[in-house]
Amino acid sequence: MDNLARFYIGGGWVTPDSDQAMPVMNPATEDRIGDTILANETDVDRAVTAAVQAFEAFSRSSKQDRLDLLGLVLDESRKRHEDLAQAMRMEMGAPITMARAEQAESGIGHLEAFIAALRDHPEREELANGDTLLREPIGVCGLITPWNWPINQIALKVIPALATGCTCILKPSEHTPISAMIYAEILDAAGVPPGVFNLIQGDGPGAGNAMSGHPDIQMISFTGSTRAGRAITRNAAETIKRVTLELGGKSPNLVFADCDLQERVTGSVAECMYNSGQSCDAPTRLLVERTIYDEAVEIARKAADATAVGDPAEEGDHIGPLFDKLQYDRVQALIETGISEGARLVTGGPGKPEGMETGWYARPTIFADVRNDMTIAQEEIFGPVLVIIPFEDEEDAIRIANDTPYGLAAYIQCGDMDRAERVATRLRAGAVHINGGAFNYGSPFGGYKQSGNGREGGRFGLEDYQEVKTLHRP
Ligand SMILES: NC(=O)c1ccc[n+]([C@@H]2O[C@H](COP(=O)([O-])OP(=O)(O)OC[C@H]3O[C@@H](n4cnc5c(N)ncnc54)[C@H](O)[C@@H]3O)[C@@H](O)[C@H]2O)c1
C-alpha cells in the first residue's frame, strides 16, 4: 500500500502535486483502508508529458518486441493474481472466490486473448488496387475506468494500448485505486519502458475532465456511466479526439415457453445478482412469455430467496455488499420508486438483509408485473434487483426488448435454436447470450445505442487504438 498516495509517472513512483486526499473504504466493514490522492491538472500534465516523450520510441517498436513485453506482463500478472483478488475484495466488496476466479482472472484472460490477436493482426497489408495499408498507433491515450470490474476494464484498455505501440495515462475509478496501483506495479516489474504506461489517481470532474480536454491526448477510452460518457464526448470534441465509450445497460432476457424453465430462470436470476448486480451487461429485465409467466415468477422468487449474501472475505458463492454507501442509497431509492410506481414486490425490498447491519448489503429483490415504461425497467439500478415483464408473442418480446435507450447485451432462453437466432438478429445489442452461453475472452465487447460505440477485446479492441495510413505509389 506504499504507493497508494503516489502516482506512477515516467517509470517511477512520484509524489503528486495535489494534496487532496480521499479515503478508500471497505464496503463490507465500512472501515477506512487508506487514502488516495486526487490528481490535479499539474499531475495530469506531468503524466501526459511523460507519455508524449515515450511515444516517439515506443511507437516504432516492433510487433515482436511488444509481444515479448506482453509475455513478461503475463508472467508478472500471474504472480500478483492473489494480491489483485484481495485488493478488489477490500476496495469494492467482490467475494473472494469470484474475485479470484473472475475479477483477477480477467486480467490474465484478456491479456492472453490480446497476445493471440496481436500475433495474427497485420500491421501492413497490400490492397488489391496496389496500395499499401499501414496500421499505426494512434498516439497518447487517456484511459478512464470504473469501479465495478476494475481489472477487467483496466486490462481491456491498457493491454491494447501497449500492444499497438501507444503510450497511455490510466485514471481508474477513485473508489478502486488499490487494484490499479498493483497493476502499475505489475507493469513496472515486467519492464514496460518509462513513460509508456502512467497511472494517476483521481476523480471525474478533476483529473478525468483534464484528460478529456488535454490537447496532447489523441484518444480517450472510457468505461462508465452514460452520463460521464456524454460529458467526456463534449469536452473531447474541442480537440477532435477519438472517443471510445463502454457505457451502461438495461439488458433484456427473453424467456420463451419452450425453454428449460426451471434451469434457465434460476440461472438468469443468478446472472442478474452476480457481482451484487453491479455489471453493465447484467440481464436485469426478465421478459417472460405470458403462458408460463406465473410459473417463471415463482421460480425467480425461489432463486432470489436462495441467493446468499455474505462477507466477501469468506469463500463461497454468495454475493457481497454494494461498493459503497452512495450506491446503496441509490439502489434503495430505486426500490422505493418501483414500489411507488405500482410494480409488485415479489421478494426482497428496501433495507439490508436480516442481521447485516454493518456493510452496504442490499436484499436480492424481484419485482413482477412491471411495465417497460416504469423507472425500474428503464434505468440501470446496479444492484441485486430483477424486474419481470410479461410478453404475448415473439414480436411483442422483441418490441419490449428494444424499447430502451441502451443496447449492450441481450439474453434469450429458448428451446428452438432457429427461433433464438432469428430473434437475436433483431435485438439491438452488442452481444446476445443464448441459453446461458457465456462471454469468451477475445470476442468483441461493446454496445449499440447509448451503451457506447467501441468494441473492446481481441482484434476489434486492437483496432480501436490504431490509425490507418495508405501508401499510394506511382
Ligand atoms: N459497457 C461496459 O463495458 C461497462 C463496463 C463496466 C461498467 N460500465 C458502466 O459503468 C457505470 C458504473 O461505473 P461508475 O459508477 O464508476 O461510473 P462513472 O461514470 O461515475 O465513473 C467511471 C469513471 O469515469 C470517471 N468520470 C466520472 N465523470 C467524469 C467526467 N465528467 N469526465 C471524465 N471522467 C469522469 C470516474 O472518475 C471513473 O473513473 C455503470 O453505468 C456501468 O454500466 C460499463
mmCIF file with all atom_site columns, N, CA, C and O in Angstrom, residues 339-380:
data_model
loop_
_atom_site.group_PDB
_atom_site.id
_atom_site.type_symbol
_atom_site.label_atom_id
_atom_site.label_alt_id
_atom_site.label_comp_id
_atom_site.label_asym_id
_atom_site.label_entity_id
_atom_site.label_seq_id
_atom_site.pdbx_PDB_ins_code
_atom_site.Cartn_x
_atom_site.Cartn_y
_atom_site.Cartn_z
_atom_site.occupancy
_atom_site.B_iso_or_equiv
_atom_site.pdbx_formal_charge
_atom_site.auth_seq_id
_atom_site.auth_comp_id
_atom_site.auth_asym_id
_atom_site.auth_atom_id
_atom_site.pdbx_PDB_model_num
ATOM 1   N N  . ILE A 1 339 ? -41.771 0.402   -6.005  1.00 0.00 ? 339 ILE A N  1
ATOM 2   C CA . ILE A 1 339 ? -42.973 0.182   -5.189  1.00 0.00 ? 339 ILE A CA 1
ATOM 3   C C  . ILE A 1 339 ? -43.985 1.294   -5.450  1.00 0.00 ? 339 ILE A C  1
ATOM 4   O O  . ILE A 1 339 ? -45.162 1.032   -5.702  1.00 0.00 ? 339 ILE A O  1
ATOM 5   N N  . SER A 1 340 ? -43.518 2.534   -5.461  1.00 0.00 ? 340 SER A N  1
ATOM 6   C CA . SER A 1 340 ? -44.473 3.642   -5.606  1.00 0.00 ? 340 SER A CA 1
ATOM 7   C C  . SER A 1 340 ? -45.050 3.720   -7.020  1.00 0.00 ? 340 SER A C  1
ATOM 8   O O  . SER A 1 340 ? -46.147 4.226   -7.215  1.00 0.00 ? 340 SER A O  1
ATOM 9   N N  . GLU A 1 341 ? -44.325 3.182   -8.009  1.00 0.00 ? 341 GLU A N  1
ATOM 10  C CA . GLU A 1 341 ? -44.884 3.186   -9.373  1.00 0.00 ? 341 GLU A CA 1
ATOM 11  C C  . GLU A 1 341 ? -45.835 2.009   -9.609  1.00 0.00 ? 341 GLU A C  1
ATOM 12  O O  . GLU A 1 341 ? -46.384 1.863   -10.695 1.00 0.00 ? 341 GLU A O  1
ATOM 13  N N  . GLY A 1 342 ? -45.991 1.143   -8.607  1.00 0.00 ? 342 GLY A N  1
ATOM 14  C CA . GLY A 1 342 ? -47.009 0.098   -8.692  1.00 0.00 ? 342 GLY A CA 1
ATOM 15  C C  . GLY A 1 342 ? -46.528 -1.263  -9.143  1.00 0.00 ? 342 GLY A C  1
ATOM 16  O O  . GLY A 1 342 ? -47.353 -2.140  -9.441  1.00 0.00 ? 342 GLY A O  1
ATOM 17  N N  . ALA A 1 343 ? -45.221 -1.488  -9.209  1.00 0.00 ? 343 ALA A N  1
ATOM 18  C CA . ALA A 1 343 ? -44.737 -2.837  -9.529  1.00 0.00 ? 343 ALA A CA 1
ATOM 19  C C  . ALA A 1 343 ? -44.984 -3.740  -8.317  1.00 0.00 ? 343 ALA A C  1
ATOM 20  O O  . ALA A 1 343 ? -45.056 -3.262  -7.188  1.00 0.00 ? 343 ALA A O  1
ATOM 21  N N  . ARG A 1 344 ? -45.134 -5.047  -8.545  1.00 0.00 ? 344 ARG A N  1
ATOM 22  C CA . ARG A 1 344 ? -45.406 -5.980  -7.442  1.00 0.00 ? 344 ARG A CA 1
ATOM 23  C C  . ARG A 1 344 ? -44.085 -6.501  -6.879  1.00 0.00 ? 344 ARG A C  1
ATOM 24  O O  . ARG A 1 344 ? -43.314 -7.134  -7.600  1.00 0.00 ? 344 ARG A O  1
ATOM 25  N N  . LEU A 1 345 ? -43.852 -6.194  -5.602  1.00 0.00 ? 345 LEU A N  1
ATOM 26  C CA . LEU A 1 345 ? -42.626 -6.665  -4.946  1.00 0.00 ? 345 LEU A CA 1
ATOM 27  C C  . LEU A 1 345 ? -42.808 -8.142  -4.592  1.00 0.00 ? 345 LEU A C  1
ATOM 28  O O  . LEU A 1 345 ? -43.624 -8.485  -3.742  1.00 0.00 ? 345 LEU A O  1
ATOM 29  N N  . VAL A 1 346 ? -42.054 -9.015  -5.244  1.00 0.00 ? 346 VAL A N  1
ATOM 30  C CA . VAL A 1 346 ? -42.219 -10.455 -5.049  1.00 0.00 ? 346 VAL A CA 1
ATOM 31  C C  . VAL A 1 346 ? -41.374 -10.939 -3.878  1.00 0.00 ? 346 VAL A C  1
ATOM 32  O O  . VAL A 1 346 ? -41.790 -11.762 -3.070  1.00 0.00 ? 346 VAL A O  1
ATOM 33  N N  . THR A 1 347 ? -40.170 -10.412 -3.786  1.00 0.00 ? 347 THR A N  1
ATOM 34  C CA . THR A 1 347 ? -39.294 -10.753 -2.649  1.00 0.00 ? 347 THR A CA 1
ATOM 35  C C  . THR A 1 347 ? -38.209 -9.695  -2.519  1.00 0.00 ? 347 THR A C  1
ATOM 36  O O  . THR A 1 347 ? -37.978 -8.920  -3.442  1.00 0.00 ? 347 THR A O  1
ATOM 37  N N  . GLY A 1 348 ? -37.572 -9.650  -1.357  1.00 0.00 ? 348 GLY A N  1
ATOM 38  C CA . GLY A 1 348 ? -36.545 -8.629  -1.112  1.00 0.00 ? 348 GLY A CA 1
ATOM 39  C C  . GLY A 1 348 ? -37.186 -7.322  -0.717  1.00 0.00 ? 348 GLY A C  1
ATOM 40  O O  . GLY A 1 348 ? -38.127 -7.302  0.079   1.00 0.00 ? 348 GLY A O  1
ATOM 41  N N  . GLY A 1 349 ? -36.686 -6.234  -1.281  1.00 0.00 ? 349 GLY A N  1
ATOM 42  C CA . GLY A 1 349 ? -37.252 -4.929  -0.967  1.00 0.00 ? 349 GLY A CA 1
ATOM 43  C C  . GLY A 1 349 ? -36.245 -4.045  -0.250  1.00 0.00 ? 349 GLY A C  1
ATOM 44  O O  . GLY A 1 349 ? -35.046 -4.339  -0.206  1.00 0.00 ? 349 GLY A O  1
ATOM 45  N N  . PRO A 1 350 ? -36.750 -2.951  0.329   1.00 0.00 ? 350 PRO A N  1
ATOM 46  C CA . PRO A 1 350 ? -35.847 -1.978  0.947   1.00 0.00 ? 350 PRO A CA 1
ATOM 47  C C  . PRO A 1 350 ? -35.113 -2.550  2.164   1.00 0.00 ? 350 PRO A C  1
ATOM 48  O O  . PRO A 1 350 ? -35.548 -3.539  2.760   1.00 0.00 ? 350 PRO A O  1
ATOM 49  N N  . GLY A 1 351 ? -34.017 -1.904  2.508   1.00 0.00 ? 351 GLY A N  1
ATOM 50  C CA . GLY A 1 351 ? -33.283 -2.265  3.715   1.00 0.00 ? 351 GLY A CA 1
ATOM 51  C C  . GLY A 1 351 ? -32.199 -3.298  3.472   1.00 0.00 ? 351 GLY A C  1
ATOM 52  O O  . GLY A 1 351 ? -31.982 -3.753  2.349   1.00 0.00 ? 351 GLY A O  1
ATOM 53  N N  . LYS A 1 352 ? -31.541 -3.682  4.588   1.00 0.00 ? 352 LYS A N  1
ATOM 54  C CA . LYS A 1 352 ? -30.450 -4.663  4.488   1.00 0.00 ? 352 LYS A CA 1
ATOM 55  C C  . LYS A 1 352 ? -30.982 -6.054  4.813   1.00 0.00 ? 352 LYS A C  1
ATOM 56  O O  . LYS A 1 352 ? -31.999 -6.181  5.494   1.00 0.00 ? 352 LYS A O  1
ATOM 57  N N  . PRO A 1 353 ? -30.291 -7.094  4.368   1.00 0.00 ? 353 PRO A N  1
ATOM 58  C CA . PRO A 1 353 ? -30.703 -8.449  4.761   1.00 0.00 ? 353 PRO A CA 1
ATOM 59  C C  . PRO A 1 353 ? -30.632 -8.568  6.290   1.00 0.00 ? 353 PRO A C  1
ATOM 60  O O  . PRO A 1 353 ? -29.802 -7.907  6.917   1.00 0.00 ? 353 PRO A O  1
ATOM 61  N N  . GLU A 1 354 ? -31.501 -9.418  6.834   1.00 0.00 ? 354 GLU A N  1
ATOM 62  C CA . GLU A 1 354 ? -31.576 -9.543  8.303   1.00 0.00 ? 354 GLU A CA 1
ATOM 63  C C  . GLU A 1 354 ? -30.225 -9.845  8.947   1.00 0.00 ? 354 GLU A C  1
ATOM 64  O O  . GLU A 1 354 ? -29.459 -10.679 8.439   1.00 0.00 ? 354 GLU A O  1
ATOM 65  N N  . GLY A 1 355 ? -29.927 -9.147  10.003  1.00 0.00 ? 355 GLY A N  1
ATOM 66  C CA . GLY A 1 355 ? -28.703 -9.419  10.763  1.00 0.00 ? 355 GLY A CA 1
ATOM 67  C C  . GLY A 1 355 ? -27.440 -8.838  10.142  1.00 0.00 ? 355 GLY A C  1
ATOM 68  O O  . GLY A 1 355 ? -26.337 -9.104  10.610  1.00 0.00 ? 355 GLY A O  1
ATOM 69  N N  . MET A 1 356 ? -27.583 -8.044  9.072   1.00 0.00 ? 356 MET A N  1
ATOM 70  C CA . MET A 1 356 ? -26.374 -7.495  8.426   1.00 0.00 ? 356 MET A CA 1
ATOM 71  C C  . MET A 1 356 ? -26.399 -5.977  8.538   1.00 0.00 ? 356 MET A C  1
ATOM 72  O O  . MET A 1 356 ? -26.681 -5.276  7.569   1.00 0.00 ? 356 MET A O  1
ATOM 73  N N  . GLU A 1 357 ? -26.126 -5.498  9.707   1.00 0.00 ? 357 GLU A N  1
ATOM 74  C CA . GLU A 1 357 ? -26.235 -4.051  9.934   1.00 0.00 ? 357 GLU A CA 1
ATOM 75  C C  . GLU A 1 357 ? -25.030 -3.288  9.398   1.00 0.00 ? 357 GLU A C  1
ATOM 76  O O  . GLU A 1 357 ? -25.152 -2.182  8.886   1.00 0.00 ? 357 GLU A O  1
ATOM 77  N N  . THR A 1 358 ? -23.849 -3.903  9.528   1.00 0.00 ? 358 THR A N  1
ATOM 78  C CA . THR A 1 358 ? -22.634 -3.231  9.031   1.00 0.00 ? 358 THR A CA 1
ATOM 79  C C  . THR A 1 358 ? -22.346 -3.689  7.605   1.00 0.00 ? 358 THR A C  1
ATOM 80  O O  . THR A 1 358 ? -22.467 -4.872  7.296   1.00 0.00 ? 358 THR A O  1
ATOM 81  N N  . GLY A 1 359 ? -21.964 -2.732  6.770   1.00 0.00 ? 359 GLY A N  1
ATOM 82  C CA . GLY A 1 359 ? -21.672 -3.058  5.367   1.00 0.00 ? 359 GLY A CA 1
ATOM 83  C C  . GLY A 1 359 ? -22.850 -2.674  4.490   1.00 0.00 ? 359 GLY A C  1
ATOM 84  O O  . GLY A 1 359 ? -23.999 -2.663  4.943   1.00 0.00 ? 359 GLY A O  1
ATOM 85  N N  . TRP A 1 360 ? -22.556 -2.388  3.204   1.00 0.00 ? 360 TRP A N  1
ATOM 86  C CA . TRP A 1 360 ? -23.578 -1.852  2.294   1.00 0.00 ? 360 TRP A CA 1
ATOM 87  C C  . TRP A 1 360 ? -24.261 -2.981  1.531   1.00 0.00 ? 360 TRP A C  1
ATOM 88  O O  . TRP A 1 360 ? -24.260 -3.013  0.312   1.00 0.00 ? 360 TRP A O  1
ATOM 89  N N  . TYR A 1 361 ? -24.838 -3.910  2.297   1.00 0.00 ? 361 TYR A N  1
ATOM 90  C CA . TYR A 1 361 ? -25.514 -5.074  1.711   1.00 0.00 ? 361 TYR A CA 1
ATOM 91  C C  . TYR A 1 361 ? -26.951 -4.728  1.332   1.00 0.00 ? 361 TYR A C  1
ATOM 92  O O  . TYR A 1 361 ? -27.659 -4.079  2.111   1.00 0.00 ? 361 TYR A O  1
ATOM 93  N N  . ALA A 1 362 ? -27.371 -5.180  0.154   1.00 0.00 ? 362 ALA A N  1
ATOM 94  C CA . ALA A 1 362 ? -28.764 -4.992  -0.262  1.00 0.00 ? 362 ALA A CA 1
ATOM 95  C C  . ALA A 1 362 ? -29.437 -6.355  -0.355  1.00 0.00 ? 362 ALA A C  1
ATOM 96  O O  . ALA A 1 362 ? -28.765 -7.389  -0.458  1.00 0.00 ? 362 ALA A O  1
ATOM 97  N N  . ARG A 1 363 ? -30.768 -6.359  -0.324  1.00 0.00 ? 363 ARG A N  1
ATOM 98  C CA . ARG A 1 363 ? -31.513 -7.625  -0.378  1.00 0.00 ? 363 ARG A CA 1
ATOM 99  C C  . ARG A 1 363 ? -31.771 -8.016  -1.833  1.00 0.00 ? 363 ARG A C  1
ATOM 100 O O  . ARG A 1 363 ? -32.234 -7.178  -2.618  1.00 0.00 ? 363 ARG A O  1
ATOM 101 N N  . PRO A 1 364 ? -31.502 -9.266  -2.202  1.00 0.00 ? 364 PRO A N  1
ATOM 102 C CA . PRO A 1 364 ? -31.865 -9.718  -3.552  1.00 0.00 ? 364 PRO A CA 1
ATOM 103 C C  . PRO A 1 364 ? -33.370 -9.501  -3.756  1.00 0.00 ? 364 PRO A C  1
ATOM 104 O O  . PRO A 1 364 ? -34.185 -9.997  -2.974  1.00 0.00 ? 364 PRO A O  1
ATOM 105 N N  . THR A 1 365 ? -33.704 -8.730  -4.765  1.00 0.00 ? 365 THR A N  1
ATOM 106 C CA . THR A 1 365 ? -35.072 -8.226  -4.908  1.00 0.00 ? 365 THR A CA 1
ATOM 107 C C  . THR A 1 365 ? -35.646 -8.559  -6.277  1.00 0.00 ? 365 THR A C  1
ATOM 108 O O  . THR A 1 365 ? -34.944 -8.446  -7.286  1.00 0.00 ? 365 THR A O  1
ATOM 109 N N  . ILE A 1 366 ? -36.925 -8.968  -6.269  1.00 0.00 ? 366 ILE A N  1
ATOM 110 C CA . ILE A 1 366 ? -37.615 -9.250  -7.537  1.00 0.00 ? 366 ILE A CA 1
ATOM 111 C C  . ILE A 1 366 ? -38.899 -8.427  -7.588  1.00 0.00 ? 366 ILE A C  1
ATOM 112 O O  . ILE A 1 366 ? -39.690 -8.434  -6.636  1.00 0.00 ? 366 ILE A O  1
ATOM 113 N N  . PHE A 1 367 ? -39.079 -7.742  -8.691  1.00 0.00 ? 367 PHE A N  1
ATOM 114 C CA . PHE A 1 367 ? -40.345 -7.074  -8.983  1.00 0.00 ? 367 PHE A CA 1
ATOM 115 C C  . PHE A 1 367 ? -41.023 -7.795  -10.141 1.00 0.00 ? 367 PHE A C  1
ATOM 116 O O  . PHE A 1 367 ? -40.369 -8.073  -11.155 1.00 0.00 ? 367 PHE A O  1
ATOM 117 N N  . ALA A 1 368 ? -42.332 -8.055  -10.010 1.00 0.00 ? 368 ALA A N  1
ATOM 118 C CA . ALA A 1 368 ? -43.104 -8.618  -11.129 1.00 0.00 ? 368 ALA A CA 1
ATOM 119 C C  . ALA A 1 368 ? -44.152 -7.600  -11.570 1.00 0.00 ? 368 ALA A C  1
ATOM 120 O O  . ALA A 1 368 ? -44.306 -6.544  -10.958 1.00 0.00 ? 368 ALA A O  1
ATOM 121 N N  . ASP A 1 369 ? -44.874 -7.952  -12.640 1.00 0.00 ? 369 ASP A N  1
ATOM 122 C CA . ASP A 1 369 ? -45.923 -7.094  -13.222 1.00 0.00 ? 369 ASP A CA 1
ATOM 123 C C  . ASP A 1 369 ? -45.372 -5.691  -13.501 1.00 0.00 ? 369 ASP A C  1
ATOM 124 O O  . ASP A 1 369 ? -46.047 -4.676  -13.274 1.00 0.00 ? 369 ASP A O  1
ATOM 125 N N  . VAL A 1 370 ? -44.158 -5.663  -13.974 1.00 0.00 ? 370 VAL A N  1
ATOM 126 C CA . VAL A 1 370 ? -43.512 -4.373  -14.287 1.00 0.00 ? 370 VAL A CA 1
ATOM 127 C C  . VAL A 1 370 ? -43.903 -3.991  -15.713 1.00 0.00 ? 370 VAL A C  1
ATOM 128 O O  . VAL A 1 370 ? -43.990 -4.845  -16.591 1.00 0.00 ? 370 VAL A O  1
ATOM 129 N N  . ARG A 1 371 ? -44.176 -2.715  -15.904 1.00 0.00 ? 371 ARG A N  1
ATOM 130 C CA . ARG A 1 371 ? -44.385 -2.203  -17.266 1.00 0.00 ? 371 ARG A CA 1
ATOM 131 C C  . ARG A 1 371 ? -43.047 -1.644  -17.744 1.00 0.00 ? 371 ARG A C  1
ATOM 132 O O  . ARG A 1 371 ? -42.297 -1.049  -16.977 1.00 0.00 ? 371 ARG A O  1
ATOM 133 N N  . ASN A 1 372 ? -42.794 -1.762  -19.044 1.00 0.00 ? 372 ASN A N  1
ATOM 134 C CA . ASN A 1 372 ? -41.477 -1.357  -19.528 1.00 0.00 ? 372 ASN A CA 1
ATOM 135 C C  . ASN A 1 372 ? -41.244 0.149   -19.458 1.00 0.00 ? 372 ASN A C  1
ATOM 136 O O  . ASN A 1 372 ? -40.113 0.606   -19.564 1.00 0.00 ? 372 ASN A O  1
ATOM 137 N N  . ASP A 1 373 ? -42.315 0.916   -19.246 1.00 0.00 ? 373 ASP A N  1
ATOM 138 C CA . ASP A 1 373 ? -42.097 2.367   -19.134 1.00 0.00 ? 373 ASP A CA 1
ATOM 139 C C  . ASP A 1 373 ? -41.861 2.807   -17.681 1.00 0.00 ? 373 ASP A C  1
ATOM 140 O O  . ASP A 1 373 ? -41.674 3.998   -17.420 1.00 0.00 ? 373 ASP A O  1
ATOM 141 N N  . MET A 1 374 ? -41.849 1.871   -16.748 1.00 0.00 ? 374 MET A N  1
ATOM 142 C CA . MET A 1 374 ? -41.561 2.244   -15.357 1.00 0.00 ? 374 MET A CA 1
ATOM 143 C C  . MET A 1 374 ? -40.075 2.573   -15.205 1.00 0.00 ? 374 MET A C  1
ATOM 144 O O  . MET A 1 374 ? -39.229 2.031   -15.925 1.00 0.00 ? 374 MET A O  1
ATOM 145 N N  . THR A 1 375 ? -39.776 3.404   -14.226 1.00 0.00 ? 375 THR A N  1
ATOM 146 C CA . THR A 1 375 ? -38.382 3.808   -13.993 1.00 0.00 ? 375 THR A CA 1
ATOM 147 C C  . THR A 1 375 ? -37.483 2.586   -13.792 1.00 0.00 ? 375 THR A C  1
ATOM 148 O O  . THR A 1 375 ? -36.368 2.530   -14.338 1.00 0.00 ? 375 THR A O  1
ATOM 149 N N  . ILE A 1 376 ? -37.966 1.585   -13.028 1.00 0.00 ? 376 ILE A N  1
ATOM 150 C CA . ILE A 1 376 ? -37.101 0.429   -12.719 1.00 0.00 ? 376 ILE A CA 1
ATOM 151 C C  . ILE A 1 376 ? -36.867 -0.470  -13.941 1.00 0.00 ? 376 ILE A C  1
ATOM 152 O O  . ILE A 1 376 ? -35.990 -1.337  -13.908 1.00 0.00 ? 376 ILE A O  1
ATOM 153 N N  . ALA A 1 377 ? -37.648 -0.246  -15.014 1.00 0.00 ? 377 ALA A N  1
ATOM 154 C CA . ALA A 1 377 ? -37.405 -1.003  -16.248 1.00 0.00 ? 377 ALA A CA 1
ATOM 155 C C  . ALA A 1 377 ? -36.546 -0.201  -17.223 1.00 0.00 ? 377 ALA A C  1
ATOM 156 O O  . ALA A 1 377 ? -35.996 -0.763  -18.172 1.00 0.00 ? 377 ALA A O  1
ATOM 157 N N  . GLN A 1 378 ? -36.450 1.091   -17.006 1.00 0.00 ? 378 GLN A N  1
ATOM 158 C CA . GLN A 1 378 ? -35.704 1.939   -17.941 1.00 0.00 ? 378 GLN A CA 1
ATOM 159 C C  . GLN A 1 378 ? -34.318 2.310   -17.419 1.00 0.00 ? 378 GLN A C  1
ATOM 160 O O  . GLN A 1 378 ? -33.382 2.465   -18.186 1.00 0.00 ? 378 GLN A O  1
ATOM 161 N N  . GLU A 1 379 ? -34.212 2.491   -16.101 1.00 0.00 ? 379 GLU A N  1
ATOM 162 C CA . GLU A 1 379 ? -32.937 2.959   -15.548 1.00 0.00 ? 379 GLU A CA 1
ATOM 163 C C  . GLU A 1 379 ? -32.085 1.808   -15.045 1.00 0.00 ? 379 GLU A C  1
ATOM 164 O O  . GLU A 1 379 ? -32.599 0.848   -14.471 1.00 0.00 ? 379 GLU A O  1
ATOM 165 N N  . GLU A 1 380 ? -30.782 1.970   -15.217 1.00 0.00 ? 380 GLU A N  1
ATOM 166 C CA . GLU A 1 380 ? -29.837 0.992   -14.685 1.00 0.00 ? 380 GLU A CA 1
ATOM 167 C C  . GLU A 1 380 ? -29.874 1.112   -13.157 1.00 0.00 ? 380 GLU A C  1
ATOM 168 O O  . GLU A 1 380 ? -29.684 2.199   -12.618 1.00 0.00 ? 380 GLU A O  1
#
